[in-house]
Every structure is written in C-alpha cells, then in structure tokens.
Amino acid sequence: MGGVDDLYREQILEHHRAPHNFGALEQPSVSIDGRNPSCGDLVTMQLKLDDAGVITDVAFSGRGCAISQASASLLTDELRGKRADEITELGTPYVTELLGIEVGPARIHCALLGLETTQKAIATWRNKS
Amino acid sequence: MGGVDDLYREQILEHHRAPHNFGALEQPSVSIDGRNPSCGDLVTMQLKLDDAGVITDVAFSGRGCAISQASASLLTDELRGKRADEITELGTPYVTELLGIEVGPARIHCALLGLETTQKAIATWRNKS
Amino acid sequence: MTAWHTPAGQLDPAKVRAAYPILATKPGGRPLHYLDSAATAQRPKPVIDAVSEFLLTGNANPHRGAYTLGSMATDAYEAARTRTATFLGVPATELVMLGSATEALNLVARSWGKGNLSRGDVVLVTEAEHHANLIPWQQVTREVDADLEFIPVDDVTGEILWDRLDGLLKLRPKIVAIGHVSNVLGSIAPLAQIAPQIHSVGGLLAVDGCQAVANMPVNILGTGADFYAFSAHKMGGLFSGGGLWARANLLEAMAPIETGGDMIREVRLRDATFAEGTQRFEAGTPDASGTVALAAACEFLDELGRQQIHDHEVRMLERVLRELPEALPDARILGPKNAKDRAGLVSFSSDLVHAHDLATILDRRGVAIRAGHHCAMPLHEQLELSATARVSVAPYTTDEDLDALFEGLRDARKIFER
Amino acid sequence: MTAWHTPAGQLDPAKVRAAYPILATKPGGRPLHYLDSAATAQRPKPVIDAVSEFLLTGNANPHRGAYTLGSMATDAYEAARTRTATFLGVPATELVMLGSATEALNLVARSWGKGNLSRGDVVLVTEAEHHANLIPWQQVTREVDADLEFIPVDDVTGEILWDRLDGLLKLRPKIVAIGHVSNVLGSIAPLAQIAPQIHSVGGLLAVDGCQAVANMPVNILGTGADFYAFSAHKMGGLFSGGGLWARANLLEAMAPIETGGDMIREVRLRDATFAEGTQRFEAGTPDASGTVALAAACEFLDELGRQQIHDHEVRMLERVLRELPEALPDARILGPKNAKDRAGLVSFSSDLVHAHDLATILDRRGVAIRAGHHCAMPLHEQLELSATARVSVAPYTTDEDLDALFEGLRDARKIFER
Ligand SMILES: Cc1ncc(COP(=O)(O)O)c(C=O)c1O
Ligand SMILES: Cc1ncc(COP(=O)(O)O)c(C=O)c1O
C-alpha cells in the first residue's frame, strides 16, 4: 500500500482540502477553463501577466479528484515571477517533481490538468496581445 | 477424384455442351431472368401455362458454369405437363435427384438457379393473372 | 449443469472462475478483483479456444470460396449467427451482424431515422442513455429538424421516471430509444409494460441491450422491442462483434449505410442494387472468427444458465448495497434501492473521496472498478455529479472480490478522513 | 532473419509454413493448397498466440479503467497502433483504427466526400475498383450531385489505362480514388508518378491499399497518397481490424460519421462536441485484441521481410504466368504480362471451363482458388466476363501448391474436352 500512501500523502491531501490561491482575481489578464472530459475534472486558471510576460498573480478554482486539485494548487504556488515561456516548456517531469511522486499513466492526465490549463491560458493571452 | 467425376459426369457435361430446350418461345406466358450475382450465372426461363396452371411449353437460355446450365437444361426436360403448384414446392432434394448427386454447399446455388428462376416465373405469372 | 453449480443448483463462482484464467493472474503483482465487467466482460477459455481453433483449422473468407475450407468457414459463420440468434430468441434471418453495439445503434438512427423522420417528428430517449444511444439521435434529429425529447430522471437517485412516459407519449414519438439496463443506474427498463404503450401511439421501441443480455434472461421477441442492439464483448465475446435485431419488415424498408463488397446484388459503374435481408447491412468481409467467438460466449452463458447468472449477480449486488453505506458512510447510491430491480451493477459517488481517487486506492488491492461518467455525461449533469464510481459483477464475482472492495473503501475513507 | 530464409537470404516458404498450422490440416481429407490469400490471408501462429495472450492476461477496456489491468490494456492497444503505424510508415497520430477497409473507404467518401464535394465536382476512380472503393463514391456523388468519372481499362487485358489520366485531370477532379494493387488484375498503380499529377490540379489521392500492404514494401508517406485504407485480415490479422491513414490537416477538417462513446469531448442532452485527432473517428470500445493481433501480424511480416515476400511472390507468379497457358491453353490472363509488375495474384478466364467449375475441380486436389467477380463487377462487365478464376499467393506458397494447381487445371481440361 506504500504507493497509494505516497500518492495520497499528507502534503497532497492538504492541498486538496485547503487549496492555495483558490478563488478569482480581480482583473486577470486571462482566465481559462480546463477540463478532463473523461473524468469530469475542472480547473479554472486565472493569470495576471506584465508586459514582459512575467506572471505577477494567479488564482484557480475547480472541482474534481484530489490529484487534479492538489496538483493545480501546488502549481499555483510556483507560478508567480515565472516567465510565460518558461511555463510552456514544462511537462510531466515537472509535475512529477511538484508532487514528489510518479503518478502513473492512469492518472497522469489528472495531475497535468493544472499545468495544461495554465499553458492554454498563456497561449490565449499571447494570441490576445 | 470420384466426387468430381460424378458431378462432372458425362450426362451433366452433355447438358452443358448441348442444353435441351435452349432458346426462346414465340409467345411465353412469362419470361424471367434469374441471376446468381455472386457468380455471374444467368438463366432466362420462359414458360407457357394454360388456364389450369399446367406448364405446356418451356425454353431457357443463359450462360454460366456447367452446373447452373446443365441443371437448368435437365429441369426443362421435366417441366412440361407439370402443374405450377407442384413446382413451387420443390427444392434442393429434387435438384439433387435430377443431377443424380449431392452438389454440396459451395455450388448448390448454381444447381438451384434454374429451379428458383422457374419458381420466380410462376410467381410472376400468378400475380399477372 | 453441475460443473458450474452448487448441489442446490446455484451458480458457484469459485467453479466458474476456473474457466477464466485471467482471474488467476496478478496484474502489478496483486490478485485481480475484477469488478468492471460492465465495461468489458472477461473472456472464458471456451471463447479463446474457439477463436484459436477457427484460425488454426477453419479460417477462410466466408461467402466466397468455392472450395472446402471456404464452405467450412461459411458454415461456421452461419452456424455462429444462428447460435447467437437462438441465444437472443430471434430468427437468424433478422439478426444483422455488425462490429459493435455502437454500430448497431448508429444504423438504427442513420438508416431507419433518416428514412422515417422529418421536420417536427419526435424522438424520445431517456436522460440516462449511453452516448451511443444518444448522439446518433442528436445528429439525425438535427439533420432532419425533428425534435429530441427526454424521459427525465430523478435528480437524486437518477432513476428513470417511467411514470412520465404516459404524458410524453402525447407527443406521439415515432421512436423511443432506451437502454434495457442502464449502464450507470443498473436499473431494468420495464419493457413489457412500456412497449404496448409506445406501440399504441404508433411509435417504435429501439432497445440498447448492451448491459442486459449477459446479466439476465433476455428473449428479444418477448420484450416487445422493434430494434435491439448488443455488443459481443459485454458477453464474453471479442471486442469486435455485436449486432442489431430488427423486425424483417423494418429491415426490408431500411437503406444500407455502409456500402461495399458482400452487401450488393449487382454493381455497374454508376449504380448498384443491394442484397436483401440482413446481408444488405453487412458490408465487407464477414467477421467469421469474431462471430464464432460470440457463439461460444452464448453457449457458455447458456451453460451457466442465465437465470442462475442473474440470481448470483443479484446476491452480489445485495451485499454491495448493504455494506457500501457502512464502508463509506457518505456514499450516494444511484439507481434502485432493491438489488432485485437491478442487473449487474451499482454506481455511487462520495463527497469525501472522488471516484478517481477511489479507483486508484482500490487498485492497490487489485480491485478494478470504473470511475468517470461511463459514457453518460448528461445523466451525470442532471445529477450534478462530475463522476461516479461503478462496481459491476459477473458470473465469476466472488465474496472475496467484495471483501477486497470493502477493505479498499475503508482504506480510502481512512486516507481522506485523515 | 534466417529462421524464415534460405542461406542466400530469400524467403523459404517451407520454413515459413511452420508458422501456419492450418496449412498442415486436411480439409475434407485433402492436403490444403491455399491459393486464396487475396480474399483473406492465413494467420500465423504469433498472431493467434497474441490474441490468446492478450485475452488470458491483459484483457480490459482500454482508455477507461483507472486500474492496473486497464492501463495495461491501454498500453497494449496504443503500442499496437504505434507498431502498425511504423509498419505502414505513418505517424500513429494520423492512423484511425477501424473495423475494416470497407469502413475506412466509407469514411473517406462519407465524411471527406460529403464535407467537400458539391454539385458538378468530379470524383475520379478506375473501372477496376473493388466495390468498397466504388459504391461509397456512387452514393456520395449522387447525394451531392457531383460527377463520378472513370479511368478506363483495356477491353482485353483489363489493364488500367493510366495514360488516360492526363486527359481526365482536365476535369480537375477533387479526389482520385484508386486501388494500390488491383484485386483482380494484380497490377500495381504507379502512385509515385500519378500523385504529383493529381496534386498539380488540386486533387487529392485516396488509395485502397488492401492488396498492397502485405505483398510488397509500402511506405504510405512515400506514396504521395492523401488517404490510405487497409484491412487487417489481408495481412494475417483478424477479420476485424483495419484503418485509415490521412494527413492530419484532412482529419482535422472531417466530421465523424459514427458517434457514441470514446469519440466525444463533452455531451449534453441536446448536443455534443467531439474529441480531436483520430479519436473522433473511433466510436465505441476500442478493439484492443484485434489491434494487438494486427500489430503481431505487422511484426511477423517485417520478420519475413517485405521485399523478400514480394520477391518470393513474384517468383511464384512468374511460374503461374509461364505454365498457365500450357495447362489451360485457352486461358485469358488479365493484367500485366510481366510478373514483376504485379503483386500477389493472377486472374484468368477460360471459355472451356467456367471459373466456378474450375474451382470445384481444383478443390478435389485441395487447391483453393477463388472464382467470381471478386467484388469488381463493373470491371468484369467491361471485359464481358461474368466470372474469373483468381490464384493468389503468399509468403507460404510453395512450388508444391503450384504443382497441384496445374495438375488440377489439367484435370479440368480433360473433363471439359471429353
Ligand atoms: C482491393 C480491396 N478493397 C477493399 C476490400 C474490402 O476489404 P474488407 O472486406 O476487409 O473491408 C478488399 C477485400 O475484400 C479488397 O481486395
Ligand atoms: C448501455 C451501453 N450502450 C452502448 C455501449 C456501446 O457498446 P460498444 O462500445 O461495444 O459499441 C455500451 C458499452 O460501452 C453500453 O454499456
């Protein structure tokens, strides 16, 4: 049962129970919904970016499994001060590091939802500006 | 090789080479094409029937494998004087008897083409009258 | 029948398991407690052997070869169709063999639907339908400007409100398309009762039988249905396979959707005429090995006894319904309260543990359940749920499987109540 | 590669036969000389074993289960898709897995065709097409009032008159749909030459590859095709299976034809959005075991070597072309004179012995050939033939098979010259 206890260890469950940066920004530069239609997981990601493309503020909301919500919460803690183009290069290895554990193929799409939604938000923001 | 020699024995090949009642009637009561689309076999069956539903004359034409043409030829020799409703009851056993051999599932539709076309002709004649 | 039964004549799952070698494997090093048979049933040894046997000794293109092996293949294919028809209680001449239930349901909507529906006509389905019995109707009603209407579900339990049917029949639907057994609710549609109601307003009844045919006795002609679709892999056959039964007069009037070899009568450069009967809907090389597998699956289910299978599954579901609330107190169970009103499955949700987390945690004990919307998103939306967990049972489900399930549920509770 | 090859590196059919247990059976008590591989290829042991293995140890619904066995099934399915894509020389993301070539060709006509053709547009096919690559185009051109035009064939040999293409391209066809290898003529279409011609007038090239992929090296991306369809059972896979490759930008713009589970993004009661990429065209439960079988078939063909297979088959065809006129002097051979211009098969007719009689007589020596129109009635009509006999070869075809063929032909001649 070690594996599950790792995936559902205290830090992750904490982020699930009391997600960080949960809510909405006053005037986000961009706000995007991300969904895992096959699971029903939902993450709404809001970013504020400055002219140099640096993320200055972030908020998210959503619902779904612990993995999707905790991953999104963990991610938001890392985003402020990062440049948009740094984010677009990230993938599974980064999320694995954030969570501190390999998620495995059956659930990796849950773990990636926050990151992928953020990347979609950045792409949208770029197209707008 | 006994089986094949039986199926392609002299009597059958004779009917194939020189089919009986081959050609067309002057004023048929009914004339119908029968086809085996999967083989390309074709039999045109022409019947003359009297008011009592007795077959008074018959002719056929067609092209295709030896089995289809010989079976049709053998059949036409039997039809004159028969009542329409006798014909509609016939099936594989009758054709087997005509040919003097079991034809087997792969070719039975060839052997039946003449009979089935005759039955179709009778049905058409009935609908007309 | 005793090879698979107790002396009292009940199905003995411990004996049945011997026919399913996969149940003795240890995926990921853990014993397998397979509780996802509603997604796909496991294949018994006789089915796997029938496929090998056909390919090793009887393989040829059916309907084509004027040689012995070709006749053998044709005979095997047609015998398999007949065996399947017998299993389902329909004439073989009315059973169209297709690749899946999805294909079958699309055929009804796209062929019968396009041929018979026009502007303003009403098609009635339930809010609980599987996507395969919903989207094709969305498509065809949109194309011909017909109306798609719904038999609603209860907001809390999801149960289909059959008592609304009477009112909806005032719309004089041309067709009512429903699942025989809901793949989320587990509920059994009261076909015997509603078929005459639907017919009395001139409507047809199309039934998606995917979740019914392997879990209870089904005699299609006795249900009152006009169309009935099923999938082989839910019955222990291969993934590929399934079909559509329809009354001969309906089939006769339907145009083929897929065209090509084997379904034609005559083809010229610019036009073609089509074969009669079921053949018209079976374009391309017949799936002889798949159909042989399906027939072997029917044979095996009959050997187990379909009433016995149903009784066994109801016993398993009774235990699930009884013990689930103890193991996971906040579980919201969808569908009928009484296991006797179900076939094969129970779905539930929990605010404490999301269905996907539950599935992952259960997996660590080798318990395989399904989490998600089960191809019924609209139903989940009506229930304001994004996902549910589904436990489904089979002739090979044992109390040990359920013990492992409940232990896993308690693990999950412990983790999330921490 | 030496397990299947001579020391000189040629395919050794005697060795290859060991992988096909059915070839050692005696249907009807006679040795089997299977010369109908163009109708369906025999399945090698590794394919049969791959199916059993999957069902015995890895069977679950791919894409769905959040449990170990489900992930294993998903991995096996996707790995099989990738293996097949590699075999065909295309990206896996552009390979739509379907039930058959018939389905694939229908998808092109019904999805791309309906989306892109309108009144007066021209679709060009050859007079030699298989019904599966003809009737769908008849249907869609009729529906949208487009024109169906034909690349003609030679009245005597049936050879496709490719030199007419240039003139026909003046019609600016929106799509040209042709077989890579004709299943009656055995001829290989000069894709490399005609693809640029077609593209230069703005047309697309859709290729029916059924008879090509197992008989010669085919790298789809290298052919210049825009669509390419194939069937698993012609390659040694199961009857069910096949697919369509299409350029990503074409797939993106195409609407799904079949709807249901697994191909959706979001479904509401009255509308639905569809998944992206190949998934949009793959409605219903994926055929994991069939796809695993197909991948095993690809693996085996690669082990034999596709160039080696082609070379071996050309050697066999050379002998057929050389000795057929001796055995049956009035034989009218269709297609190219030179075996090197063929892949896999030779068809012929005889006024002395009808093709069906020939097949029956050959069967008595265990020789299995096909007689009929081979799902190409229009071609036969152009040639004023109602049926032809077709001999098709495979990696497992031996000189003994051909010896038996010629003995049988001499039997037939003796019977009919009597
Ligand atoms: C050239 C050609 N196209 C299409 C098909 C159809 O393939 P399937 O019946 O597997 O769909 C075949 C085989 O029957 C064929 O030989
Ligand atoms: C109720 C119901 N209908 C239709 C289907 C579709 O079946 P298939 O995917 O085999 O076509 C399924 C299974 O997925 C089902 O459970």
PDB file of N, CA and C and ligand atoms in Angstrom, chain C residues 38 100-102 105 130 132 181 183 208 210-211 231 233-234, chain D residues 64 284-285, ligand 2:
ATOM      1  N   ALA C  38     -18.950  -4.545 -16.619  1.00  0.00           N
ATOM      2  CA  ALA C  38     -19.889  -3.765 -17.427  1.00  0.00           C
ATOM      3  C   ALA C  38     -19.145  -2.999 -18.521  1.00  0.00           C
ATOM      4  N   SER C 100     -20.190  -3.782 -33.522  1.00  0.00           N
ATOM      5  CA  SER C 100     -20.410  -3.382 -32.136  1.00  0.00           C
ATOM      6  C   SER C 100     -21.832  -2.879 -31.955  1.00  0.00           C
ATOM      7  N   ALA C 101     -22.199  -2.668 -30.704  1.00  0.00           N
ATOM      8  CA  ALA C 101     -23.495  -2.046 -30.408  1.00  0.00           C
ATOM      9  C   ALA C 101     -23.509  -0.616 -30.922  1.00  0.00           C
ATOM     10  N   THR C 102     -22.380   0.054 -30.838  1.00  0.00           N
ATOM     11  CA  THR C 102     -22.303   1.425 -31.341  1.00  0.00           C
ATOM     12  C   THR C 102     -22.698   1.471 -32.811  1.00  0.00           C
ATOM     13  N   LEU C 105     -26.501   0.827 -33.101  1.00  0.00           N
ATOM     14  CA  LEU C 105     -27.350   1.960 -32.713  1.00  0.00           C
ATOM     15  C   LEU C 105     -27.244   3.078 -33.749  1.00  0.00           C
ATOM     16  N   HIS C 130     -26.695   5.935 -22.641  1.00  0.00           N
ATOM     17  CA  HIS C 130     -25.292   5.869 -23.047  1.00  0.00           C
ATOM     18  C   HIS C 130     -25.128   6.748 -24.288  1.00  0.00           C
ATOM     19  N   ALA C 132     -23.838   6.290 -26.973  1.00  0.00           N
ATOM     20  CA  ALA C 132     -24.063   5.571 -28.237  1.00  0.00           C
ATOM     21  C   ALA C 132     -25.542   5.504 -28.600  1.00  0.00           C
ATOM     22  N   VAL C 181     -30.942  -2.128 -19.757  1.00  0.00           N
ATOM     23  CA  VAL C 181     -30.395  -1.943 -18.408  1.00  0.00           C
ATOM     24  C   VAL C 181     -29.476  -0.736 -18.487  1.00  0.00           C
ATOM     25  N   ASN C 183     -26.413   1.519 -17.898  1.00  0.00           N
ATOM     26  CA  ASN C 183     -25.034   1.184 -17.540  1.00  0.00           C
ATOM     27  C   ASN C 183     -24.502   2.048 -16.409  1.00  0.00           C
ATOM     28  N   ASP C 208     -31.340  -0.590 -26.460  1.00  0.00           N
ATOM     29  CA  ASP C 208     -29.895  -0.812 -26.331  1.00  0.00           C
ATOM     30  C   ASP C 208     -29.711  -1.884 -25.262  1.00  0.00           C
ATOM     31  N   CYS C 210     -27.035  -3.683 -24.438  1.00  0.00           N
ATOM     32  CA  CYS C 210     -25.639  -3.976 -24.049  1.00  0.00           C
ATOM     33  C   CYS C 210     -25.489  -4.552 -22.651  1.00  0.00           C
ATOM     34  N   GLN C 211     -26.177  -3.921 -21.692  1.00  0.00           N
ATOM     35  CA  GLN C 211     -25.966  -4.326 -20.300  1.00  0.00           C
ATOM     36  C   GLN C 211     -26.970  -5.374 -19.845  1.00  0.00           C
ATOM     37  N   SER C 231     -23.627  -5.867 -27.815  1.00  0.00           N
ATOM     38  CA  SER C 231     -22.185  -5.910 -28.099  1.00  0.00           C
ATOM     39  C   SER C 231     -21.590  -7.221 -27.601  1.00  0.00           C
ATOM     40  N   HIS C 233     -18.523  -8.035 -26.747  1.00  0.00           N
ATOM     41  CA  HIS C 233     -17.514  -8.047 -25.680  1.00  0.00           C
ATOM     42  C   HIS C 233     -18.114  -7.886 -24.294  1.00  0.00           C
ATOM     43  N   LYS C 234     -19.364  -7.501 -24.217  1.00  0.00           N
ATOM     44  CA  LYS C 234     -20.028  -7.446 -22.904  1.00  0.00           C
ATOM     45  C   LYS C 234     -20.554  -8.824 -22.508  1.00  0.00           C
TER      46      LYS C 234
ATOM     47  N   ARG D  64     -10.177   3.518 -20.289  1.00  0.00           N
ATOM     48  CA  ARG D  64     -11.232   3.769 -19.314  1.00  0.00           C
ATOM     49  C   ARG D  64     -10.865   3.484 -17.875  1.00  0.00           C
ATOM     50  N   GLY D 284     -17.006   4.034 -29.857  1.00  0.00           N
ATOM     51  CA  GLY D 284     -17.211   2.753 -29.179  1.00  0.00           C
ATOM     52  C   GLY D 284     -15.937   2.208 -28.567  1.00  0.00           C
ATOM     53  N   THR D 285     -16.081   1.073 -27.939  1.00  0.00           N
ATOM     54  CA  THR D 285     -14.966   0.439 -27.251  1.00  0.00           C
ATOM     55  C   THR D 285     -13.879   0.051 -28.249  1.00  0.00           C
TER      56      THR D 285
HETATM   57  C1  LIG E   2     -25.502   0.737 -22.351  1.00  0.00           C
HETATM   58  C2  LIG E   2     -24.427   0.715 -23.396  1.00  0.00           C
HETATM   59  N1  LIG E   2     -24.712   1.058 -24.658  1.00  0.00           N
HETATM   60  C3  LIG E   2     -23.801   1.054 -25.630  1.00  0.00           C
HETATM   61  C4  LIG E   2     -22.500   0.690 -25.376  1.00  0.00           C
HETATM   62  C5  LIG E   2     -21.522   0.725 -26.505  1.00  0.00           C
HETATM   63  O1  LIG E   2     -21.003  -0.543 -26.761  1.00  0.00           O
HETATM   64  P1  LIG E   2     -19.704  -0.704 -27.687  1.00  0.00           P
HETATM   65  O2  LIG E   2     -18.667   0.202 -27.141  1.00  0.00           O
HETATM   66  O3  LIG E   2     -19.357  -2.132 -27.530  1.00  0.00           O
HETATM   67  O4  LIG E   2     -20.120  -0.358 -29.065  1.00  0.00           O
HETATM   68  C6  LIG E   2     -22.141   0.319 -24.061  1.00  0.00           C
HETATM   69  C7  LIG E   2     -20.760  -0.031 -23.692  1.00  0.00           C
HETATM   70  O5  LIG E   2     -19.827   0.712 -23.850  1.00  0.00           O
HETATM   71  C8  LIG E   2     -23.135   0.335 -23.057  1.00  0.00           C
HETATM   72  O6  LIG E   2     -22.843  -0.015 -21.797  1.00  0.00           O
END
